[in-house]
N, CA and C atoms as an extended XYZ file, in Angstrom:
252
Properties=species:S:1:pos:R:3:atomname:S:1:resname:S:1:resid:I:1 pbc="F F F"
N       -56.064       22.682      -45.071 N   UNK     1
C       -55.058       23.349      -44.258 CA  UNK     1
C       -54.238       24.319      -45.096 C   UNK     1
N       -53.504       23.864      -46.319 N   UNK     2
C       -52.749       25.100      -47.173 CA  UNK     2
C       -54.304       26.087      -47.698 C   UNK     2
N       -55.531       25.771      -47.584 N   UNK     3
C       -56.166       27.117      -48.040 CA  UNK     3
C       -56.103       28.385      -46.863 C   UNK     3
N       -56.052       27.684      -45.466 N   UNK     4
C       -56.191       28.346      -44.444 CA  UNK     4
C       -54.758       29.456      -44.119 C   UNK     4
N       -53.579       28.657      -44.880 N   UNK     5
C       -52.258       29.251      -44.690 CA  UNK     5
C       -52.531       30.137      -45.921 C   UNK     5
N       -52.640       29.627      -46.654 N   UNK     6
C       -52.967       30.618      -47.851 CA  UNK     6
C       -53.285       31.928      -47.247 C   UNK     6
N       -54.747       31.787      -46.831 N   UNK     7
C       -55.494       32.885      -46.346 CA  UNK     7
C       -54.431       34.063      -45.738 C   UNK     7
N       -53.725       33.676      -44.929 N   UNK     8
C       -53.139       34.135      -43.973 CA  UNK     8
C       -52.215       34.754      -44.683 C   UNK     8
N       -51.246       34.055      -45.577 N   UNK     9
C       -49.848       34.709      -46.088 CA  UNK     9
C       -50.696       35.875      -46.645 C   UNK     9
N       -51.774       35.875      -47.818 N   UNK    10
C       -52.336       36.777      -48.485 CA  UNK    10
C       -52.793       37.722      -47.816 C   UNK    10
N       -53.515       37.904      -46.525 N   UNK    11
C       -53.690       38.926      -45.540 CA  UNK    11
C       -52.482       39.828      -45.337 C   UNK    11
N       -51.499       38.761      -45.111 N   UNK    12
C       -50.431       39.283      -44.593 CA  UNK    12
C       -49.557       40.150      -45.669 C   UNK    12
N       -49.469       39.838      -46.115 N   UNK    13
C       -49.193       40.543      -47.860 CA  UNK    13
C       -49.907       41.950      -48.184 C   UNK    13
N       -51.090       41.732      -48.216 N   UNK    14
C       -52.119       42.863      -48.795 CA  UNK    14
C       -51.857       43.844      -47.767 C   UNK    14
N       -51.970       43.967      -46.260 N   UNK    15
C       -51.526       44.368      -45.483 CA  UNK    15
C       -50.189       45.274      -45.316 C   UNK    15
N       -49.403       44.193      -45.413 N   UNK    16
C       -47.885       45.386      -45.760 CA  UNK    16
C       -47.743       46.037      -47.032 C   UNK    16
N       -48.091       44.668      -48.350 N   UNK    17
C       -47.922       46.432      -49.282 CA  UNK    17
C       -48.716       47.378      -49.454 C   UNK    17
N       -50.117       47.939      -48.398 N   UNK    18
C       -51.353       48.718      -48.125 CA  UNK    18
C       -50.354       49.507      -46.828 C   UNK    18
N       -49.612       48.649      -46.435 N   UNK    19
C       -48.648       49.844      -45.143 CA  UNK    19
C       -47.521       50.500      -45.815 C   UNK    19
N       -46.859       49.557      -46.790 N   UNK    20
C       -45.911       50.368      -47.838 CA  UNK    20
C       -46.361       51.378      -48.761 C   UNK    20
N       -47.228       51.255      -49.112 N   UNK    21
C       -47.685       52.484      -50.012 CA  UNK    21
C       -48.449       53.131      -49.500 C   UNK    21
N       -48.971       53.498      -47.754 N   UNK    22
C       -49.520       54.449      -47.667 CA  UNK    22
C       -47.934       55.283      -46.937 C   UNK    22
N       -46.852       54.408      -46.801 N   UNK    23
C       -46.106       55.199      -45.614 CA  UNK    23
C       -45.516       56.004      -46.785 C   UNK    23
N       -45.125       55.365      -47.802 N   UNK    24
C       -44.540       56.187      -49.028 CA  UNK    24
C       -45.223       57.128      -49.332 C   UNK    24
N       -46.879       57.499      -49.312 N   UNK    25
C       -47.825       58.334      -50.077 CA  UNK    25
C       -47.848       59.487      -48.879 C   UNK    25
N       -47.333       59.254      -47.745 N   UNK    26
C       -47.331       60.278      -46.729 CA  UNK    26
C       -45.821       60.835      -46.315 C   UNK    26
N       -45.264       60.093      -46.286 N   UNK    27
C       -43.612       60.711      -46.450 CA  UNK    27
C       -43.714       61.878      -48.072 C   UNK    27
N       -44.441       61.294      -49.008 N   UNK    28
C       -43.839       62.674      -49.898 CA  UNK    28
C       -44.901       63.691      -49.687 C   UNK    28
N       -46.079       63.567      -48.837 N   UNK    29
C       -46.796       64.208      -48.967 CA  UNK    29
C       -46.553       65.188      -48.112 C   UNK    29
N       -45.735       64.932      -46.791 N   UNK    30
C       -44.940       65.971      -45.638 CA  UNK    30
C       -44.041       66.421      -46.331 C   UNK    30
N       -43.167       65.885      -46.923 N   UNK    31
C       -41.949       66.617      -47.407 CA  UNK    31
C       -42.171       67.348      -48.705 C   UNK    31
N       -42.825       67.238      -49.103 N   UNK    32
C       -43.997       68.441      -50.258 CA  UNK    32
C       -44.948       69.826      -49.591 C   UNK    32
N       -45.039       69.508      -48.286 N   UNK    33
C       -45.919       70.056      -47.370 CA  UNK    33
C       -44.406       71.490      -47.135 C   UNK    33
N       -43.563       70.322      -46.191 N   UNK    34
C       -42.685       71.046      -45.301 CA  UNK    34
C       -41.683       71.774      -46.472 C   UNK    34
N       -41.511       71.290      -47.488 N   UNK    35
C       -40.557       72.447      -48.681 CA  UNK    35
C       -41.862       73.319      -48.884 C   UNK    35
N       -43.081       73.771      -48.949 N   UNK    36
C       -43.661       74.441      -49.237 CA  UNK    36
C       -44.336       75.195      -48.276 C   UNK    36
N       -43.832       75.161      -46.683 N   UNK    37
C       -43.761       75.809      -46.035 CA  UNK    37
C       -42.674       76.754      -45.705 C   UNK    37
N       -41.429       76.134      -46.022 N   UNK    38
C       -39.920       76.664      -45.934 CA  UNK    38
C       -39.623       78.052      -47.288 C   UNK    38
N       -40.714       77.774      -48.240 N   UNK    39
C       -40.476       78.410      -49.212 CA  UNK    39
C       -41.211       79.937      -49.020 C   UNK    39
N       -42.395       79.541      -48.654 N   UNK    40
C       -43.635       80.736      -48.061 CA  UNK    40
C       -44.502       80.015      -46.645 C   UNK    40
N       -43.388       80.710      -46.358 N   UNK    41
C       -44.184       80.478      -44.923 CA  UNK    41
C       -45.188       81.070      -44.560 C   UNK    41
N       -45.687       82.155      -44.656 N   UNK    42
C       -47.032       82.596      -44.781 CA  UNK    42
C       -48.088       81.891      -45.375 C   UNK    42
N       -48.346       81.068      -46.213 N   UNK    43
C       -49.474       79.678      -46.832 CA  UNK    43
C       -49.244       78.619      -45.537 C   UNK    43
N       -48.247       78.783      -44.533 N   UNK    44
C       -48.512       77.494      -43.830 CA  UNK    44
C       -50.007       76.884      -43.598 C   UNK    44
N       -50.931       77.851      -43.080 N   UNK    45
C       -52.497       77.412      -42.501 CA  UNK    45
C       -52.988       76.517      -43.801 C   UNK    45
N       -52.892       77.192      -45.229 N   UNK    46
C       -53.392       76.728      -46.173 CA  UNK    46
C       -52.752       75.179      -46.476 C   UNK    46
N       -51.631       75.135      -46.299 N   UNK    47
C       -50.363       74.253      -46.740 CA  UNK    47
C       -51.287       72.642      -45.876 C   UNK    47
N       -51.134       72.860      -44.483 N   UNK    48
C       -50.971       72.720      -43.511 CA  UNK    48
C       -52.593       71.786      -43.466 C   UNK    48
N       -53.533       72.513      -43.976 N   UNK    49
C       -54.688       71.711      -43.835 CA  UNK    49
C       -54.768       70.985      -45.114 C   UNK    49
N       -54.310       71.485      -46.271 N   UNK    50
C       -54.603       70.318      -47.787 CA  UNK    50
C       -53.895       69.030      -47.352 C   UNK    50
N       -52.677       69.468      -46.500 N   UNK    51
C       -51.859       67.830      -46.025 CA  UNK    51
C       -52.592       67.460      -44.746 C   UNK    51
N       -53.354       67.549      -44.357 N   UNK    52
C       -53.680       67.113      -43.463 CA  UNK    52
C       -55.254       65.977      -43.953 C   UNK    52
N       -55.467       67.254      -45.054 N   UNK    53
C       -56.604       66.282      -45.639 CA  UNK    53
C       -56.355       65.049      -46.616 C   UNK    53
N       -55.263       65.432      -47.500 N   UNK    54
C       -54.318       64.620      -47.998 CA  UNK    54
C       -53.618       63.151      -46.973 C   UNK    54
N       -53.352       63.613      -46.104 N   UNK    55
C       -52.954       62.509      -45.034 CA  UNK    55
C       -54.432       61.570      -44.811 C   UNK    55
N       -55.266       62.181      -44.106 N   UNK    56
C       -56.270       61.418      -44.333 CA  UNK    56
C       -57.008       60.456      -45.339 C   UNK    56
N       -57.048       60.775      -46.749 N   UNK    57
C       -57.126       60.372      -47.953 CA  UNK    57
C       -56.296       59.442      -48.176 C   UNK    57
N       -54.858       58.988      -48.176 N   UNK    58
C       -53.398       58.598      -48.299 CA  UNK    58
C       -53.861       56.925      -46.351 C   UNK    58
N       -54.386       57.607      -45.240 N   UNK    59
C       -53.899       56.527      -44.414 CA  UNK    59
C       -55.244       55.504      -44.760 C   UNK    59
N       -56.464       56.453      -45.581 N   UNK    60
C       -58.087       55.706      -45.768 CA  UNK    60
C       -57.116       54.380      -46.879 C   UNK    60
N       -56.452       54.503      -47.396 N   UNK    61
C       -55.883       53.353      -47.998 CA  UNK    61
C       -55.681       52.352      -46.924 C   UNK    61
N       -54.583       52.338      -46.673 N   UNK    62
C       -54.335       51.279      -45.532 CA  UNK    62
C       -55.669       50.664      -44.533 C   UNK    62
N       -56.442       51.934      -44.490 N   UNK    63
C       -57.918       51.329      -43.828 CA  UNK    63
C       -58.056       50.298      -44.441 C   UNK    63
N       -58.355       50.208      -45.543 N   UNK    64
C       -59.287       49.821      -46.988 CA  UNK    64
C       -58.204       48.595      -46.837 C   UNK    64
N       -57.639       48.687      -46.846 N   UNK    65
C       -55.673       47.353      -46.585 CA  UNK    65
C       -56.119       46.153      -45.550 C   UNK    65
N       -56.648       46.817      -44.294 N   UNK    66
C       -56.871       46.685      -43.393 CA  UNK    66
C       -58.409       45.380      -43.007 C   UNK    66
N       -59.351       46.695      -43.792 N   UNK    67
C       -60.590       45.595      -43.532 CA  UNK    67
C       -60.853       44.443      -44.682 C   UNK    67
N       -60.315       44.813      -46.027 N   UNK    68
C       -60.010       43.274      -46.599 CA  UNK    68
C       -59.437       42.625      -46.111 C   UNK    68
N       -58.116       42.469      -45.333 N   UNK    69
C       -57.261       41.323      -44.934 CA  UNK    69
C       -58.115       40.701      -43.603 C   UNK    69
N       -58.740       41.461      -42.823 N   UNK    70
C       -59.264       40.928      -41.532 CA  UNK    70
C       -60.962       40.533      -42.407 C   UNK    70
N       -61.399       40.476      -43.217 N   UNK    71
C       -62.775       39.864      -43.829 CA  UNK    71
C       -61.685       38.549      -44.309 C   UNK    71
N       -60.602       38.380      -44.851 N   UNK    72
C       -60.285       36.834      -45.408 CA  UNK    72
C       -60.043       36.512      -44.020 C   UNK    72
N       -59.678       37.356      -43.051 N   UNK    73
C       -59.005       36.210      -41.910 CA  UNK    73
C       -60.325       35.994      -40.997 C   UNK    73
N       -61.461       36.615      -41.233 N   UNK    74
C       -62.138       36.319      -40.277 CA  UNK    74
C       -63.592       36.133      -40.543 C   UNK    74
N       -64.048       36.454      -41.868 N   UNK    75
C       -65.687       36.730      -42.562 CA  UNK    75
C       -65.352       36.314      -43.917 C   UNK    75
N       -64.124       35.508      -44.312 N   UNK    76
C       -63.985       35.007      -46.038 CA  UNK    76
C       -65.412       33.988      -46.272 C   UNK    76
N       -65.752       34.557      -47.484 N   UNK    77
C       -67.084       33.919      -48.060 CA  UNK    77
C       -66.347       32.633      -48.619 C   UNK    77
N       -65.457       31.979      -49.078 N   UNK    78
C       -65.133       31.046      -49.502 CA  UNK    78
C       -64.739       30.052      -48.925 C   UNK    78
N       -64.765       29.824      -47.533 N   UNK    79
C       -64.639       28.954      -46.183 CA  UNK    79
C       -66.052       27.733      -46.503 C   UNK    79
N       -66.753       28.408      -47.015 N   UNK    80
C       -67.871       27.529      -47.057 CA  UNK    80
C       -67.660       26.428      -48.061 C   UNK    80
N       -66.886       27.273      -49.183 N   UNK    81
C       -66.895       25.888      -50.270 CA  UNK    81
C       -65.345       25.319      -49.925 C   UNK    81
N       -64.625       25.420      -48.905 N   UNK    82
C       -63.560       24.395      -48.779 CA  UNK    82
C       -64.140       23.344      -47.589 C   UNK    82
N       -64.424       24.576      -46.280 N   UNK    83
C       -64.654       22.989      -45.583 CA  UNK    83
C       -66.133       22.305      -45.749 C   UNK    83
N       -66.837       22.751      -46.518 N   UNK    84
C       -68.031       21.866      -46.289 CA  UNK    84
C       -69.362       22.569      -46.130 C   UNK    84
């Protein structure tokens, strides 16, 4: 039973700090975006798609956050050697 809670707190964990550091990696990545639109606004198109690809790159974390915590909560290979 504590391996099963285990499981869970640790999901739960990997999870938020995979949501904390992608929300942080995208907050500076807009506000790096948006001062460098304010500065030359003419690069917006250019600006505008590196953060966009950047955003993408930055939320594939939290993916990655995402499908480890739901493989321990739901496909963990080590279930086998606790219960049996």
């Amino acid at each position: 039973m504590i391996f099963f809670a285990a499981i869970v707190i640790a999901a739960g964990i990997g999870m938020g700090l995979g949501a904390l550091g992608t929300g942080i990696g995208q907050g500076h990545a807009i506000r790096g975006a948006v001062e460098g639109i304010a500065r030359n606004p003419g690069a917006m198109g250019k600006i505008m798609t590196t953060m966009l690809v950047g955003l993408a790159m930055i939320e594939s974390l939290a993916i990655y956050a995402l499908v480890i915590a739901l493989i321990l909560l739901y496909a963990n290979p080590l279930i086998k050697y606790v219960v049996g």
